C-alpha positions as semicolon CSV with decimal commas, in nm:
position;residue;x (nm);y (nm);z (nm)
1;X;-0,651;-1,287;3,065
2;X;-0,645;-1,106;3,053
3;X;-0,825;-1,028;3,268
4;X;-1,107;-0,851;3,132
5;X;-1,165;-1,103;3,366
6;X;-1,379;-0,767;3,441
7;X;-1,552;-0,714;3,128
8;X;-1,913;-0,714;3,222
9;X;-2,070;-0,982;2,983
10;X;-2,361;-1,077;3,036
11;X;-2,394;-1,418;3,094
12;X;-2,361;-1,649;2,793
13;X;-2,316;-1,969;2,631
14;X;-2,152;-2,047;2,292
15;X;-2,175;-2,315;2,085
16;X;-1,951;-2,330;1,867
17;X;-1,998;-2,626;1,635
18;X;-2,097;-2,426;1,308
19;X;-2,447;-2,519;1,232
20;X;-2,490;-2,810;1,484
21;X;-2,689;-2,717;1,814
22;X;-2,544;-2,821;2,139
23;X;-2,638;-3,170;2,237
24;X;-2,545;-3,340;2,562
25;X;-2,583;-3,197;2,908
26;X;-2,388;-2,886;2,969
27;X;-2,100;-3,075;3,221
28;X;-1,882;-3,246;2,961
29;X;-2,107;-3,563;2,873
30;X;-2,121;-3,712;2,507
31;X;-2,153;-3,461;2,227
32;X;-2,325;-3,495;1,856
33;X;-2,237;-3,823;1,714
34;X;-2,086;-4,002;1,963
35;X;-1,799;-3,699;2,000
36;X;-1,626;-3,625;2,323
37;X;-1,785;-3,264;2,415
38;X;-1,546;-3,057;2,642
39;X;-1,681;-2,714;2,765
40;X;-1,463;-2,461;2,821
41;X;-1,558;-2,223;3,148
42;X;-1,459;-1,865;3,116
43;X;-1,532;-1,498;3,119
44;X;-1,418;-1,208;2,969
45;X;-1,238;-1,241;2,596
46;X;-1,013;-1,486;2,656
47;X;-0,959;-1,498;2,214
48;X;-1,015;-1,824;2,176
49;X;-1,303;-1,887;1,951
50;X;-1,099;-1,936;1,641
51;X;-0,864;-2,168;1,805
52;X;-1,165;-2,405;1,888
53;X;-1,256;-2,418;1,532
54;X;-0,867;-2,512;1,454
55;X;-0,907;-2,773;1,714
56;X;-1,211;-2,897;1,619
57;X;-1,107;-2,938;1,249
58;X;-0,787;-3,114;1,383
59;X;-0,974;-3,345;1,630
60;X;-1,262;-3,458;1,440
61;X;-1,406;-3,665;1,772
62;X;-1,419;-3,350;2,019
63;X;-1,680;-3,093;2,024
64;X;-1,609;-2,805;2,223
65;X;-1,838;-2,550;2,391
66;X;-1,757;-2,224;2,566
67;X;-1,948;-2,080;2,844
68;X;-1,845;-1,724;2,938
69;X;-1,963;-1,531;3,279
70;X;-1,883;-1,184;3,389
71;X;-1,549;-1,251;3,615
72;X;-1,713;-1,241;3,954
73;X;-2,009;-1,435;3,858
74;X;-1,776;-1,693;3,722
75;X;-1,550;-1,776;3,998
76;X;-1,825;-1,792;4,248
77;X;-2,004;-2,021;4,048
78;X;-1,691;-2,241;4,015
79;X;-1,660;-2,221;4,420
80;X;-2,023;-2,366;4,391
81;X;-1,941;-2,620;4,155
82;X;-1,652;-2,732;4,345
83;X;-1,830;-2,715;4,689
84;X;-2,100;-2,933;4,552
85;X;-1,957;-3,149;4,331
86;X;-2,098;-3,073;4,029
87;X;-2,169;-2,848;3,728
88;X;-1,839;-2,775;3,696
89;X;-1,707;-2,709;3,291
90;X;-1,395;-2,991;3,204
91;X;-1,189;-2,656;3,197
92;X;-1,244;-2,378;3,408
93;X;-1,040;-2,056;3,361
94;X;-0,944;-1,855;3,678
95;X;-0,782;-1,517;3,706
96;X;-0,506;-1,446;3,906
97;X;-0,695;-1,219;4,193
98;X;-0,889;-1,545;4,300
99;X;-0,608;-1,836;4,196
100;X;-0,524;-1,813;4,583
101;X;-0,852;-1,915;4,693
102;X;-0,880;-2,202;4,440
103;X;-0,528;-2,331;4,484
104;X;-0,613;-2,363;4,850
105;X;-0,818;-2,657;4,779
106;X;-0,601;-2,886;4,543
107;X;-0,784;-3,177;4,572
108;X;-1,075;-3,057;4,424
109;X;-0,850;-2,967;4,039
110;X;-0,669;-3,263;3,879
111;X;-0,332;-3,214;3,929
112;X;-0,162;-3,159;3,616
113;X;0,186;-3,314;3,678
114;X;0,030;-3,593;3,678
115;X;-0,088;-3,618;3,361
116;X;0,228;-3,475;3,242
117;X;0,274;-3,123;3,295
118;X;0,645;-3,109;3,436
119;X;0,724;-3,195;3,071
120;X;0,581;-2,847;2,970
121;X;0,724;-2,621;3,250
122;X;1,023;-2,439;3,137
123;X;0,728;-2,294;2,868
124;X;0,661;-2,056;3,197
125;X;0,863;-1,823;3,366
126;X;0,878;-1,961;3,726
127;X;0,676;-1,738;3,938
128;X;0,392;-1,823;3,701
129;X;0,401;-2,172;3,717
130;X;0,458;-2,113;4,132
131;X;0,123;-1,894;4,124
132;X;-0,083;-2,212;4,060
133;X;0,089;-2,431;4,260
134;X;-0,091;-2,551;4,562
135;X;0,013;-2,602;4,882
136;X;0,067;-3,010;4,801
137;X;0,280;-2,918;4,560
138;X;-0,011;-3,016;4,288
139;X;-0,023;-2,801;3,973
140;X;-0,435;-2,661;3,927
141;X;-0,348;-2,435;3,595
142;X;-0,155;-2,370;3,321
143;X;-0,097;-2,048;3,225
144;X;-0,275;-1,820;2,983
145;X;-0,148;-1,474;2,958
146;X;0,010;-1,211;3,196
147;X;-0,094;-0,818;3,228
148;X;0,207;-0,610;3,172
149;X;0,132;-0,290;3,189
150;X;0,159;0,021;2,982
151;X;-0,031;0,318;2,945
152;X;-0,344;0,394;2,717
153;X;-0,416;0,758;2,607
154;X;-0,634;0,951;2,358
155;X;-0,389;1,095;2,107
156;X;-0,681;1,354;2,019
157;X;-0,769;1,460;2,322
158;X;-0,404;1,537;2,439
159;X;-0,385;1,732;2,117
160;X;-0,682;1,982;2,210
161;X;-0,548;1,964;2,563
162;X;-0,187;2,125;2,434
163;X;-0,019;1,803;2,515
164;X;0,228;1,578;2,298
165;X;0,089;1,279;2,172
166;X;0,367;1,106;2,037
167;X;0,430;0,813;2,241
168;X;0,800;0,874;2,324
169;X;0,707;1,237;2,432
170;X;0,424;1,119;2,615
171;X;0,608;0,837;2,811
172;X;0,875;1,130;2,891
173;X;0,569;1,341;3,057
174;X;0,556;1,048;3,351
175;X;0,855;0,862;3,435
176;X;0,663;0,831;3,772
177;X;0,300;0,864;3,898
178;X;0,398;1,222;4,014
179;X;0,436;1,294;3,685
180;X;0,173;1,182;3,550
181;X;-0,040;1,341;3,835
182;X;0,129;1,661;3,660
183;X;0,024;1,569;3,346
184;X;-0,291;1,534;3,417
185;X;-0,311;1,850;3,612
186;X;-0,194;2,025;3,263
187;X;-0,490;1,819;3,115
188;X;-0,810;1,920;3,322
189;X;-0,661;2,299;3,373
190;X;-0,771;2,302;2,950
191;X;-1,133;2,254;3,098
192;X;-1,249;2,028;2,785
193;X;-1,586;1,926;2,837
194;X;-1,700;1,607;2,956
195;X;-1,345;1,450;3,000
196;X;-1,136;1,420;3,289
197;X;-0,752;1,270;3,260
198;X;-0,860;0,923;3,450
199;X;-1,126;0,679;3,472
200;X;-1,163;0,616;3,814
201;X;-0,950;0,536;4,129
202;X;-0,952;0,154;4,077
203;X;-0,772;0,062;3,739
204;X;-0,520;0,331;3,893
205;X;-0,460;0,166;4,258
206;X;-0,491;-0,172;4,127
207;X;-0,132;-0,043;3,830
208;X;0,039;0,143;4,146
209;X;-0,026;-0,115;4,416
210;X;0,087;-0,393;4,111
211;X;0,416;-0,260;4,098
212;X;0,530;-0,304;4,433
213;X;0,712;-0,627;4,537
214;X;0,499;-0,727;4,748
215;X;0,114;-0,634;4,811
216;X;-0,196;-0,729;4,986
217;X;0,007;-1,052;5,116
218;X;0,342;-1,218;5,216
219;X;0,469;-1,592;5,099
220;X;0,325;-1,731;5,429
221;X;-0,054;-1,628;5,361
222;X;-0,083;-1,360;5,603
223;X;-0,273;-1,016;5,501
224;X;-0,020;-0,754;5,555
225;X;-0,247;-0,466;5,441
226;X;-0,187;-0,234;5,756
227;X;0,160;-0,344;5,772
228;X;0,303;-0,313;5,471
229;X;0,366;0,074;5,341
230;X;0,307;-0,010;4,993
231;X;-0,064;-0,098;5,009
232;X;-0,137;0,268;5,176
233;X;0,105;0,409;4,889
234;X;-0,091;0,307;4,646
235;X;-0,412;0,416;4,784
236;X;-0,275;0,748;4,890
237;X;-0,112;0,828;4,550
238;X;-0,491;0,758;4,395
239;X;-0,598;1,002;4,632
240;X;-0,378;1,258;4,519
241;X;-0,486;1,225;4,191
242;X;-0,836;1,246;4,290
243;X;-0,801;1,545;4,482
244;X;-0,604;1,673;4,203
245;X;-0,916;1,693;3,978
246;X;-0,849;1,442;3,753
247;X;-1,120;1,174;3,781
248;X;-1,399;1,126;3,568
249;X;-1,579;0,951;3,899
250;X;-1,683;0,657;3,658
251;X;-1,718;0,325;3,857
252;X;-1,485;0,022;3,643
253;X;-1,622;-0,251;3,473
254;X;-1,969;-0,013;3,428
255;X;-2,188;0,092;3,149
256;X;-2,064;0,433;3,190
257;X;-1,704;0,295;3,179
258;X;-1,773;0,091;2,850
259;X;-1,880;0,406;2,724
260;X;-1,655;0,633;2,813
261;X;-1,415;0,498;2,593
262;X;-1,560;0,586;2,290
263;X;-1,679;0,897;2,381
264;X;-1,372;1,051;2,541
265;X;-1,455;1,044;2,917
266;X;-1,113;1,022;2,970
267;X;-0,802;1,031;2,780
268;X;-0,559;0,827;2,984
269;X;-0,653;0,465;3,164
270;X;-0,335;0,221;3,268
271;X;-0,359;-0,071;3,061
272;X;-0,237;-0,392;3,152
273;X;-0,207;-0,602;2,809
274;X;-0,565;-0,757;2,829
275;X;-0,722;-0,384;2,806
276;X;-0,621;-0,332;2,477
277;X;-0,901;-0,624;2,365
278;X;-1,121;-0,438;2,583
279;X;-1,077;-0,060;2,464
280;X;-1,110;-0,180;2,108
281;X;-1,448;-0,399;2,167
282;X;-1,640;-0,077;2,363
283;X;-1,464;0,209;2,130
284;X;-1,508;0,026;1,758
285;X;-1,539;0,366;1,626
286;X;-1,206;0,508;1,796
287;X;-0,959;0,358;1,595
288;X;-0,651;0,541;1,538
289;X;-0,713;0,780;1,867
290;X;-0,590;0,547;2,127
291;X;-0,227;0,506;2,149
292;X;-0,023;0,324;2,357
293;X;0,287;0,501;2,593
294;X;0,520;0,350;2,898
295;X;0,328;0,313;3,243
296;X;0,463;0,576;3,537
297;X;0,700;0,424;3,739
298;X;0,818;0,140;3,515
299;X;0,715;-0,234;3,486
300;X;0,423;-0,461;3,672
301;X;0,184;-0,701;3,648
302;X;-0,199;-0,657;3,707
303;X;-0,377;-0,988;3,574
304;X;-0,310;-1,300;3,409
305;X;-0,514;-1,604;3,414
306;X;-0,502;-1,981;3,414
307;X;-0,666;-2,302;3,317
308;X;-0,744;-2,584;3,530
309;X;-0,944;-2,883;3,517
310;X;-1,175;-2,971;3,816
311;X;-1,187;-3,329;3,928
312;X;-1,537;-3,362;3,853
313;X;-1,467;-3,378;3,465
314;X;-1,584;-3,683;3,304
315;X;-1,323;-3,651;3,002
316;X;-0,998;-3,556;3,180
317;X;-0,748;-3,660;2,952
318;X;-0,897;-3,498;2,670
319;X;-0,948;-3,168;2,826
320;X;-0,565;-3,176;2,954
321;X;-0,507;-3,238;2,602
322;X;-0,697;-2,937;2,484
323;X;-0,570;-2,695;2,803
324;X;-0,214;-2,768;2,689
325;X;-0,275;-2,719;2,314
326;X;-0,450;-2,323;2,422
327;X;-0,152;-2,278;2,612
328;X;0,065;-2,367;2,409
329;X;0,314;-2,054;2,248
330;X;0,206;-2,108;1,895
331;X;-0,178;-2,089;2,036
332;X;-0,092;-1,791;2,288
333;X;0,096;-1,538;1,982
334;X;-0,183;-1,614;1,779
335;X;-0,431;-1,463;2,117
336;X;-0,228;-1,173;2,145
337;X;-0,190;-1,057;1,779
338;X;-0,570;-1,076;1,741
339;X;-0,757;-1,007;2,078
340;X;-0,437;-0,853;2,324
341;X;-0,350;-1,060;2,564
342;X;0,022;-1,081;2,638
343;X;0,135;-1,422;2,647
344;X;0,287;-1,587;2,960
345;X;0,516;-1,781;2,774
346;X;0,844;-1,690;2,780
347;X;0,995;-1,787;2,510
348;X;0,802;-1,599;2,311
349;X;0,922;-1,264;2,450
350;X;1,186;-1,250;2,230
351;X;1,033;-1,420;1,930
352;X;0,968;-1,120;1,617
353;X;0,607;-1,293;1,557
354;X;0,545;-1,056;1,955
355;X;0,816;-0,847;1,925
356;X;0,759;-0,681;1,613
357;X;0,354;-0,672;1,617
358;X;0,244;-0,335;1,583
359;X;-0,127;-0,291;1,675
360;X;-0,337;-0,054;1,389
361;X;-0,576;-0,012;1,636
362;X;-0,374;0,184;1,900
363;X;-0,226;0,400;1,589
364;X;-0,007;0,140;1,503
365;X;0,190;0,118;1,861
366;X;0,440;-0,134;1,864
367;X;0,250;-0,318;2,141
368;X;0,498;-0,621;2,149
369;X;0,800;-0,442;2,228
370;X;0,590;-0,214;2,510
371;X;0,449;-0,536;2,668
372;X;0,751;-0,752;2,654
373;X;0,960;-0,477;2,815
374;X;0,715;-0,427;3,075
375;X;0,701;-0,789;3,157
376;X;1,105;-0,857;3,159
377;X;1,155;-0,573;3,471
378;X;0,882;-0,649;3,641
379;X;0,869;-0,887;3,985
380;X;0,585;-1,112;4,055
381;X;0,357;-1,033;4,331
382;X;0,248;-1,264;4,568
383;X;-0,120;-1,314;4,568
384;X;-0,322;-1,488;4,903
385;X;-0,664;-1,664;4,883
386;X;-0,875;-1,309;4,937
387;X;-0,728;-1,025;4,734
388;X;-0,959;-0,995;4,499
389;X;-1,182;-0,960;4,802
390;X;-0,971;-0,769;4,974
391;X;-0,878;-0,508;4,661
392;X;-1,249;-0,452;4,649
393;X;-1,272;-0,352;5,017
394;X;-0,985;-0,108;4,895
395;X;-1,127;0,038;4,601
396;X;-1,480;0,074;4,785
397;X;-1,307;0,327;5,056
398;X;-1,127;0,527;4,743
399;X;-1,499;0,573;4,567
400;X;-1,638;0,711;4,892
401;X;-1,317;0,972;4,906
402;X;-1,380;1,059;4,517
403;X;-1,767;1,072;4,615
404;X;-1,679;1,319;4,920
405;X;-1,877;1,087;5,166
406;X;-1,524;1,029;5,360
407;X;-1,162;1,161;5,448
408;X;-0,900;0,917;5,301
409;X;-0,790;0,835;5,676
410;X;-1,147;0,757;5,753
411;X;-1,198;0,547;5,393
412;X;-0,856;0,398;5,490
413;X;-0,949;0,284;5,847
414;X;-1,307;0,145;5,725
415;X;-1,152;-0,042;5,462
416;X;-0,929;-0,211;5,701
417;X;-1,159;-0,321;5,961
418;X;-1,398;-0,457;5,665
419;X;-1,079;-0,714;5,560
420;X;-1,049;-0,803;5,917
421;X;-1,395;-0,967;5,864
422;X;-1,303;-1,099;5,511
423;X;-1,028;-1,277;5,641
């Protein structure tokens, strides 16, 4: 998920049997009436709520409760869990930026092979059933969604700004991140008040840098940050678009982000798949105004996520039965017509129940053609056990260039002697 793995939730727990309080501890133990109760660890909107009810209906003897964390929160509680031994849900989502660190430790995940997951794989393209593949060779996830990315705009604002807004003529504007840097310089040169062409430097890096081939890492584990030109491409190309003027200076994942996009902050954000759920859940009111064009520069991937079941579960077999069923395609289009989030089964990408869905939200933007497009060029970026850790370090040194407190050289060097420690 779509990964609004970000979205900044506050902590909360669901239960989701209608009109039946939660009995049972809170670690998969026995549910009401002697049913099986499976909770379901994630954070975010992963769109599942329905499909428990669907479940529930079809498997009168399971009871099924979600427990959703903001996305850091979550995944260092699950490192808890897992260091301890308990408190663990039976299923535990994890995004892609931290499935490195979790694979790393296989044993502590029941690997899903061997409950019968190798009948299930050609459902994935391969580099997403490699991602969760640990170094044993155990499977830790199946896969939820992936985070092909386009790019979100305000078709009102661009209109008061002089530019086009239909999508085709507004792809054309940036067949590359130079152009839309000139876009965007078009944009703020119409001075309209409070709203700047961007959000921020991190949703921006985090598109650019997910484009390349490879990133942060190579297929051995080693941090090739300083090494690798791509990584200082992608943080030098955000700098030029901060210098350029076009930053609203509004931190991701914030309060002022959430509401910045339904009051017009800013009137372009790249938008991996799973940001579509999250523009139209903090801009209700904005329907009609977003719209949906190509991302500069072609295809990529930011996000994705997975579920896995940690060893710990008491009810193993039946949560393998429920991750599978989630995961499933029929279970994954029915996610992405209603929340967003693209699915990472493949053969759905040419299926007409994705391909054709237009999205009324986004002014009726044929979001399953954009998506499925992005998703068929792109290549799959390797992803080590710190890059989440190691974006963040990143993203920190861009904020202090947008807040003037450094040059980018001295932001850059900073940045790379805090990963030194991280890793």
């Amino acid at each position: 998920m779509r990964n609004l793995h970000k979205i900044g939730a506050a902590a909360l727990s669901v239960a989701l049997l209608a009109g039946v309080a939660a009995c049972g501890d809170d670690k998969g133990g026995s549910g009401s009436g002697g049913k099986v109760k499976l909770v379901v660890a994630t954070f975010g909107e992963f769109g599942y709520k329905d499909l428990y009810a669907e479940y529930m209906k079809a498997h009168p003897d399971i009871e099924i409760t979600e427990r959703v964390t903001k996305a850091e929160d979550h995944h260092k509680n699950l490192a808890a869990h897992l260091a301890t031994g308990q408190g663990a849900a039976d299923i535990e989502a994890i995004e892609e930026g931290w499935i490195g660190q979790f694979k790393a430790t296989p044993d502590k995940f029941v690997n899903l092979t061997d409950l019968g997951a190798n009948d299930l794989k050609a459902q994935w393209p391969d580099w997403k059933w490699q991602t969760s593949v640990g170094k044993n060779g155990a499977q830790i996830g199946f896969g939820t969604d992936v985070g092909g990315l386009a790019m979100c705009y305000r078709t009102d604002l661009f209109a008061k700004a002089g530019l086009p807004t239909d999508r085709e003529q507004v792809s054309a504007l940036w067949k590359d991140w130079d152009g839309y840097i000139t876009a965007g310089k078009k944009y703020a040169a119409a001075k309209l008040p409070n709203s700047a062409f961007m959000d921020g430097p991190t949703v921006m890096y985090r598109s650019v840098l997910g484009q390349f081939d490879q990133g942060l890492y190579d297929n051995q584990d080693n941090v090739i940050v300083e090494t690798n030109p791509s990584v200082r491409a992608a943080f030098d190309k955000t700098v030029e678009a901060i210098n350029a003027g076009l930053s609203a200076k509004i931190a991701a994942w914030s309060a002022d982000w959430n509401a910045g996009f339904q009051k017009g902050r800013f009137a372009t954000i790249a938008c991996p798949s799973w940001m579509m759920a999250y523009i139209q859940e903090q801009a209700k009111d904005a329907a009609g105004k977003w719209d949906i064009a190509k991302i500069p520069g072609g295809g990529g991937n930011w996000g994705g996520s997975f579920l896995t079941l940690p060893k710990q579960g008491k009810h193993q077999k039946e949560a393998y039965e429920l991750a599978k069923w989630l995961t499933s395609p029929e279970q994954q289009a029915k996610v992405f017509r209603k929340a967003g989030n693209f699915p990472s089964t493949v053969t759905l990408y040419q299926d007409p129940v994705i391909t054709d869905f237009k999205n009324p939200f986004f002014n009726n933007a044929p979001v399953g053609k954009i998506f499925s497009e992005s998703i068929t060029t792109m290549k799959a970026q390797y992803l080590g056990p710190k890059a989440g850790d190691i974006n963040t370090a990143i993203q920190n040194g861009l904020t202090r260039v947008e807040q003037g407190k450094q040059t980018p050289d001295a932001a850059w060097k900073q940045a790379l002697e805090e990963i030194k420690k991280i890793v």
